[in-house]
Coordinates of C-alpha atoms and ligand atoms in Angstrom, one line a residue:
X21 CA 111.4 102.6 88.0
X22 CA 109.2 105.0 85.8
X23 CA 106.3 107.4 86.2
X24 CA 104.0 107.9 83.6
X25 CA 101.7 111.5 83.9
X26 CA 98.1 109.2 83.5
X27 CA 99.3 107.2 86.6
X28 CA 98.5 110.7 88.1
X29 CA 94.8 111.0 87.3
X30 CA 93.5 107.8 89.7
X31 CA 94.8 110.0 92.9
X32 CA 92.7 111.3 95.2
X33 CA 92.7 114.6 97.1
X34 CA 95.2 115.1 100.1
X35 CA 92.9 114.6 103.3
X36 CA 93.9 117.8 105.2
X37 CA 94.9 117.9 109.0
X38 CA 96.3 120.3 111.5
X39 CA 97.6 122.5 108.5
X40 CA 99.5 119.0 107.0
X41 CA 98.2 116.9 104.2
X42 CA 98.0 113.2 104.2
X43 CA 98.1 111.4 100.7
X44 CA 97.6 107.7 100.3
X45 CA 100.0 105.9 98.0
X46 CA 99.2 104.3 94.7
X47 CA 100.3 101.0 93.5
X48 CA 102.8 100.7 91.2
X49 CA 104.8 97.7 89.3
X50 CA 108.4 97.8 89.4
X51 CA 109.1 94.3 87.4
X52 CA 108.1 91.6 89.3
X53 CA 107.7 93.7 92.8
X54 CA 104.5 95.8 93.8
X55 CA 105.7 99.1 95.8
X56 CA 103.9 102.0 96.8
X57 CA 104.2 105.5 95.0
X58 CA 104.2 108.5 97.5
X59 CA 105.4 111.2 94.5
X60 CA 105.1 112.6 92.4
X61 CA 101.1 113.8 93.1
X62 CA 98.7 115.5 91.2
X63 CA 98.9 118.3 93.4
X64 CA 102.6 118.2 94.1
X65 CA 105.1 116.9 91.9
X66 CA 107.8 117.7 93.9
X67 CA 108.7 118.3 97.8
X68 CA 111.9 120.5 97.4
X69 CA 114.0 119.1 94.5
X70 CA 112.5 115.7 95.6
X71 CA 110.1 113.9 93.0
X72 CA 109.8 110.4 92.8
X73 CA 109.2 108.1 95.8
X74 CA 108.6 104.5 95.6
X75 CA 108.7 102.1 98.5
X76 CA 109.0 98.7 98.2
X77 CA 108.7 95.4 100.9
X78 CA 109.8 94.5 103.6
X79 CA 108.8 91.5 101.5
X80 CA 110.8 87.8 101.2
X81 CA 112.4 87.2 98.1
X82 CA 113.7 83.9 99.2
X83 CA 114.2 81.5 96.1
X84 CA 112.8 83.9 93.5
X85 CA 114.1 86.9 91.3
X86 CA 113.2 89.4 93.7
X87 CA 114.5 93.0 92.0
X88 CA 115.1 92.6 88.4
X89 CA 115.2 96.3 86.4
X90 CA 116.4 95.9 83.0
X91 CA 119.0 98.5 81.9
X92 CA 117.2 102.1 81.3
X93 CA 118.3 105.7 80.6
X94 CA 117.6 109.0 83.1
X95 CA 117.9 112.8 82.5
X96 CA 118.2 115.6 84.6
X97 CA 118.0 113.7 88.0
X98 CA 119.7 111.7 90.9
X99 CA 118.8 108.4 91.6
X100 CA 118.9 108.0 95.5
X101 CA 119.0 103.6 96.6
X102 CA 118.4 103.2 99.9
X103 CA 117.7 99.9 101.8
X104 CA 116.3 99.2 104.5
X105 CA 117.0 95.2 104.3
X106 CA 118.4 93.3 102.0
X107 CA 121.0 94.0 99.3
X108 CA 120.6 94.9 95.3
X109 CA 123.1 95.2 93.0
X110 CA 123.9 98.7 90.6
X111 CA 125.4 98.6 87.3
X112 CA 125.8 101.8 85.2
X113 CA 126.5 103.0 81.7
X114 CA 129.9 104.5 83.4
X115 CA 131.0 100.9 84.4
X116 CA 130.1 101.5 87.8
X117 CA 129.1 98.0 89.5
X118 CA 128.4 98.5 93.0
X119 CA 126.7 95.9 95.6
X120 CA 124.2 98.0 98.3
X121 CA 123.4 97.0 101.4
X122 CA 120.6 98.7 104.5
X123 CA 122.4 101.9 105.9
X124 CA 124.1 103.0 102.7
X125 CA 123.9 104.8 99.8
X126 CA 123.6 104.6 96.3
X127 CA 123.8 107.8 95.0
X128 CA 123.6 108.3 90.6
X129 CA 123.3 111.8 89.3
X130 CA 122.2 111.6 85.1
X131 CA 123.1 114.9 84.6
X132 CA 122.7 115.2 81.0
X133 CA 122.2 111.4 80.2
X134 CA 123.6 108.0 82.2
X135 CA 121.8 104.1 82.2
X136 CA 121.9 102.2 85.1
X137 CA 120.3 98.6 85.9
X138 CA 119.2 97.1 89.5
X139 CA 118.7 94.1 90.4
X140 CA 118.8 91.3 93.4
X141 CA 122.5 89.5 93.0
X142 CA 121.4 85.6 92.2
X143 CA 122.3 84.6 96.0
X144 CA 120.5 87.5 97.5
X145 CA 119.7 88.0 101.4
X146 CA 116.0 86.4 101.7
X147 CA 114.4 90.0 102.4
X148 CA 113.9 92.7 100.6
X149 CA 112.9 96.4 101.5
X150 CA 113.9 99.9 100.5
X151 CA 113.0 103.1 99.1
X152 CA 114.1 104.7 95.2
X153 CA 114.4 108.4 95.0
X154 CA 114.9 110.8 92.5
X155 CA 116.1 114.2 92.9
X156 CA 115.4 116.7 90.4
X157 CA 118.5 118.7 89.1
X158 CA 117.8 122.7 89.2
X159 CA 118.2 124.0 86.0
X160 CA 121.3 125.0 86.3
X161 CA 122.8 121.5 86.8
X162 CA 120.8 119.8 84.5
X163 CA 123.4 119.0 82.0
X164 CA 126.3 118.5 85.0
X165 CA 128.6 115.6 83.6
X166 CA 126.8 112.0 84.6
X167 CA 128.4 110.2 87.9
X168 CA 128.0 107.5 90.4
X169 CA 129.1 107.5 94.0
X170 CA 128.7 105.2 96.8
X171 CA 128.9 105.9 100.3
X172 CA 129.2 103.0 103.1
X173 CA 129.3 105.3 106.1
X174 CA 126.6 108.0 106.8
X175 CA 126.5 110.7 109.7
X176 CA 124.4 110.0 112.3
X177 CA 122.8 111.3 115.9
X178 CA 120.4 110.4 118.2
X179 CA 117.7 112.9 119.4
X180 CA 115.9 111.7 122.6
X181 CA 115.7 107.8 121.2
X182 CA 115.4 108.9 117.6
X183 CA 118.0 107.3 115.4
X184 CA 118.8 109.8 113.0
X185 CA 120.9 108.9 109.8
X186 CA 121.2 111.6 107.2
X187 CA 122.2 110.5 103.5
X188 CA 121.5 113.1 101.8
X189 CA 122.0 116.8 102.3
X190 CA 122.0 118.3 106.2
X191 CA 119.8 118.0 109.3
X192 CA 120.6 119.0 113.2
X193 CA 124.1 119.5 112.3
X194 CA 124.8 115.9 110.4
X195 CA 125.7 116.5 106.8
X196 CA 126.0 113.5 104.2
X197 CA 129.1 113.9 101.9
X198 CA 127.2 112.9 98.8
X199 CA 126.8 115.4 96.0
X200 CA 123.4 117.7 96.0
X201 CA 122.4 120.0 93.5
X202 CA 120.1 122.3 95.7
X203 CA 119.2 122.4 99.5
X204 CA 117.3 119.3 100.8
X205 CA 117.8 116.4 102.8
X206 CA 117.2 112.6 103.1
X207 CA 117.1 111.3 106.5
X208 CA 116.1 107.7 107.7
X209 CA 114.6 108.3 111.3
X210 CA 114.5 105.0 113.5
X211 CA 113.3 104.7 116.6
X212 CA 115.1 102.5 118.9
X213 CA 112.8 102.6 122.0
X214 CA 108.9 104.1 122.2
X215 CA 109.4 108.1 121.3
X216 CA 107.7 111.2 122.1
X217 CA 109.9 114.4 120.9
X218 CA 109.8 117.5 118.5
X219 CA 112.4 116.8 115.2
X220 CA 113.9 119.8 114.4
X221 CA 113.3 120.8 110.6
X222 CA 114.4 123.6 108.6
X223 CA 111.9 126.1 108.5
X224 CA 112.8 127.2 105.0
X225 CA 112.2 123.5 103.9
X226 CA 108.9 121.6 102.8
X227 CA 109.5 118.2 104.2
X228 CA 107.3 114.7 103.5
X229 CA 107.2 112.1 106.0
X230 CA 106.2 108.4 105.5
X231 CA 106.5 105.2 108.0
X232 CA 108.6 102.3 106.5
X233 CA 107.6 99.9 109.3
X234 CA 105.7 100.2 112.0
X235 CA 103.4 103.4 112.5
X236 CA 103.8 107.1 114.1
X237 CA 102.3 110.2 115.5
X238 CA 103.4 113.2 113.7
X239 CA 101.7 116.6 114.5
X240 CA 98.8 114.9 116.1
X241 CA 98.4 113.1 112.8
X242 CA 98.6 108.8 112.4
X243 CA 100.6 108.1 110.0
X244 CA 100.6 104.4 108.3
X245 CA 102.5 102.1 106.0
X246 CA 101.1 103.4 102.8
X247 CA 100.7 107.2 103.6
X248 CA 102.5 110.5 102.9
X249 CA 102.4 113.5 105.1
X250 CA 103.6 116.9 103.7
X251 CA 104.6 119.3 106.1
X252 CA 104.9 123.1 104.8
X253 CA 108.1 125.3 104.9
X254 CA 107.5 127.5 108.0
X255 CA 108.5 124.8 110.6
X256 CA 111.2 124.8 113.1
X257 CA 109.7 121.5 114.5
X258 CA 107.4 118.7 114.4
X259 CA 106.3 116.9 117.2
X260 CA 106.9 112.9 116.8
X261 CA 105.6 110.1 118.5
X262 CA 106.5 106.2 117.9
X263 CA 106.5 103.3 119.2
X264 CA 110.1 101.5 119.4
X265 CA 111.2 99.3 115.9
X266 CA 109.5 102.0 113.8
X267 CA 111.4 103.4 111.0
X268 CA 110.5 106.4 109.0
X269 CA 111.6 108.4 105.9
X270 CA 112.1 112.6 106.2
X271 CA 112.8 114.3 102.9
X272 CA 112.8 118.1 102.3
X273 CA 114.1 120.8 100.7
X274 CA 114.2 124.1 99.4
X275 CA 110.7 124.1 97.0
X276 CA 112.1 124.3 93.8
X277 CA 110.2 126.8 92.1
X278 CA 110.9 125.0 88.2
X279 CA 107.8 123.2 86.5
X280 CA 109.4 119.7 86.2
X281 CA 108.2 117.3 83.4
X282 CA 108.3 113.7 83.7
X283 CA 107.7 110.9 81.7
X284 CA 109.1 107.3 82.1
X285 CA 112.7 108.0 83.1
X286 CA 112.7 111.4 82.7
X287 CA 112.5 114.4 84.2
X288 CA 112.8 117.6 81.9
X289 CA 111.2 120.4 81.0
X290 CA 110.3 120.6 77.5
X291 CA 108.2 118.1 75.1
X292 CA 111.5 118.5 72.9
X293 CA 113.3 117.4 75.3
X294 CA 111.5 114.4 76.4
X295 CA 110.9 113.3 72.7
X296 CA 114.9 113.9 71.8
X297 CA 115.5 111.5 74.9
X298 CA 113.1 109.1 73.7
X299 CA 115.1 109.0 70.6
X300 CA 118.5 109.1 72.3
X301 CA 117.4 106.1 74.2
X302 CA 116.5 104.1 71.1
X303 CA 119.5 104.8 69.4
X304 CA 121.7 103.8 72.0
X305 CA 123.2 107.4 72.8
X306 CA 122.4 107.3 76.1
X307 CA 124.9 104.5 77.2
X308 CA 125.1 100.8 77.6
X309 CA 125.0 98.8 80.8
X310 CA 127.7 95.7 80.9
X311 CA 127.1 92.7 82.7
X312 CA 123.3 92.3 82.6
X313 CA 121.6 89.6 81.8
X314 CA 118.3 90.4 79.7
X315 CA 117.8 93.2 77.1
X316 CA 117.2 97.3 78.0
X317 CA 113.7 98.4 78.3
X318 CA 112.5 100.3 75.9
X319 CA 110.8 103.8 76.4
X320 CA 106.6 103.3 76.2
X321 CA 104.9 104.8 73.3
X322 CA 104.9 108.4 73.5
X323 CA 101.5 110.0 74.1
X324 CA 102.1 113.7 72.7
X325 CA 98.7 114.8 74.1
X326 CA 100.2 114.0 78.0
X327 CA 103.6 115.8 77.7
X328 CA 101.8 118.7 79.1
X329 CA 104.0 120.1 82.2
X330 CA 101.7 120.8 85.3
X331 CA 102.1 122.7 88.3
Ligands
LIG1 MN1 116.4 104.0 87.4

């Protein structure tokens, strides 16, 4: 998974509504797999500490590859895996080899520098569907020693038909054990029969919410497959309507107040920085991941004139 600052130029403006702002996401290859980029946007590159969404399927990956990213370094972020069918397999530059499945978490933080590969396991499930995240580390945690963690069982709670699962950080009193550098949280929201209620939010959070399947209501607004809505901090609520089997994503936080850089696998905040990691990568001081099949990507060509960090 990688973002590149041109990808950023194609977007078009927010349509605004009720206060909210709808995006439209943007294709993106991932290997083999089209998914749709939500983050970062030209406008916002980051919703609390959260900055990179991609969301992939629900496709069938029956008899082919399916997933297949080659081993690649990250900086000063987390990695957040979560499914919503199917199962992909993690390897790391720690020797962490762990086997993910819908309604748990994968959870890497680089820290200062950590490589990871994911992939579909040769007899994968015949679906395929899920969301990457990265969470940006505040600046102080940016060079926090690398680590993975993997956690099977998540709170959850059900508001009024609303399936709530939290994985990372806190919401309505459910609070995922995995680690967090700032205030935020990651909730999956499903809706197990038709729904019409008001989610309680943190008011001193911005939040995004996108559909995974199916389609909603949120503050009188439709929201699709393929969409973003970004609700302001200043919210105690939202009011949410769905029909039952949809499934949606809520991620928020604290904003983050730090001008984040990215390019390819990195999120920093310097040229330096990106250009030493660049040169890290290449050299093979960033770590090695054992057990793949297939050689590590290789950083594209630096473009000097688009390491320029935007609001
Ligand atoms: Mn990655």
């Amino acid at each position: 998974m990688s973002t590149l600052d041109q990808d950023l130029d194609a977007l078009a403006q927010p349509i605004t509504a009720h206060g909210l702002e709808l995006t439209d996401a943007r294709q993106a290859r991932v290997g083999d797999l089209t998914v749709r980029r939500l983050l970062p946007l030209r406008l916002r590159r980051s919703v609390g500490a959260w900055c990179f969404v991609d969301h992939y399927g629900p496709m069938s990956v029956d008899g082919v590859t399916g997933m297949a990213v080659p081993p690649h370094p990250h900086i000063g972020l987390q990695t957040v895996t979560w499914l919503l069918a199917g199962n992909v397999l993690h390897r790391d530059s720690l020797g962490s080899e762990q086997m993910i499945r819908p309604g748990q978490l994968n959870l890497m933080t680089s820290g200062r520098g950590i490589a990871h590969a994911e992939e579909s396991p040769v007899d994968h499930d015949p679906q395929l569907h899920g969301v990457q995240l990265w969470v940006a580390l505040p600046e102080a945690s940016r060079q926090t020693e690398p680590a993975f963690e993997h956690h099977a069982q998540l709170p959850f709670h059900e508001d009024d038909g609303l399936m709530i699962t939290v994985f990372m950080g806190s919401l309505a009193g459910s609070q995922s054990p995995a680690a967090t550098f700032s205030r935020l949280v990651g909730a999956e929201l499903s809706a197990r029969r038709e729904v019409s209620t008001r989610l309680a939010l943190d008011p001193g959070f911005e939040h995004v919410i996108f559909v995974a399947t199916g389609a909603a209501e949120v503050a009188g607004t439709e929201l699709r497959l393929g969409q973003l809505l970004y609700v302001p901090a200043g919210h105690e609520d939202v009011p949410l309507a769905a029909p039952a089997g949809t499934t949606m994503l809520l991620l928020g936080g604290v904003p983050l107040g730090e001008r984040l850089l990215m390019w390819w696998n990195f999120v920093a905040r310097t040229p330096e920085e990106i250009q030493a990691a660049v040169a890290d990568w290449d050299a093979g001081r960033l770590g090695e991941v054992g057990g793949y099949t297939g050689a590590p990507l290789k950083a594209p060509p630096l473009r000097p004139d688009l390491l320029i960090s935007k609001p």
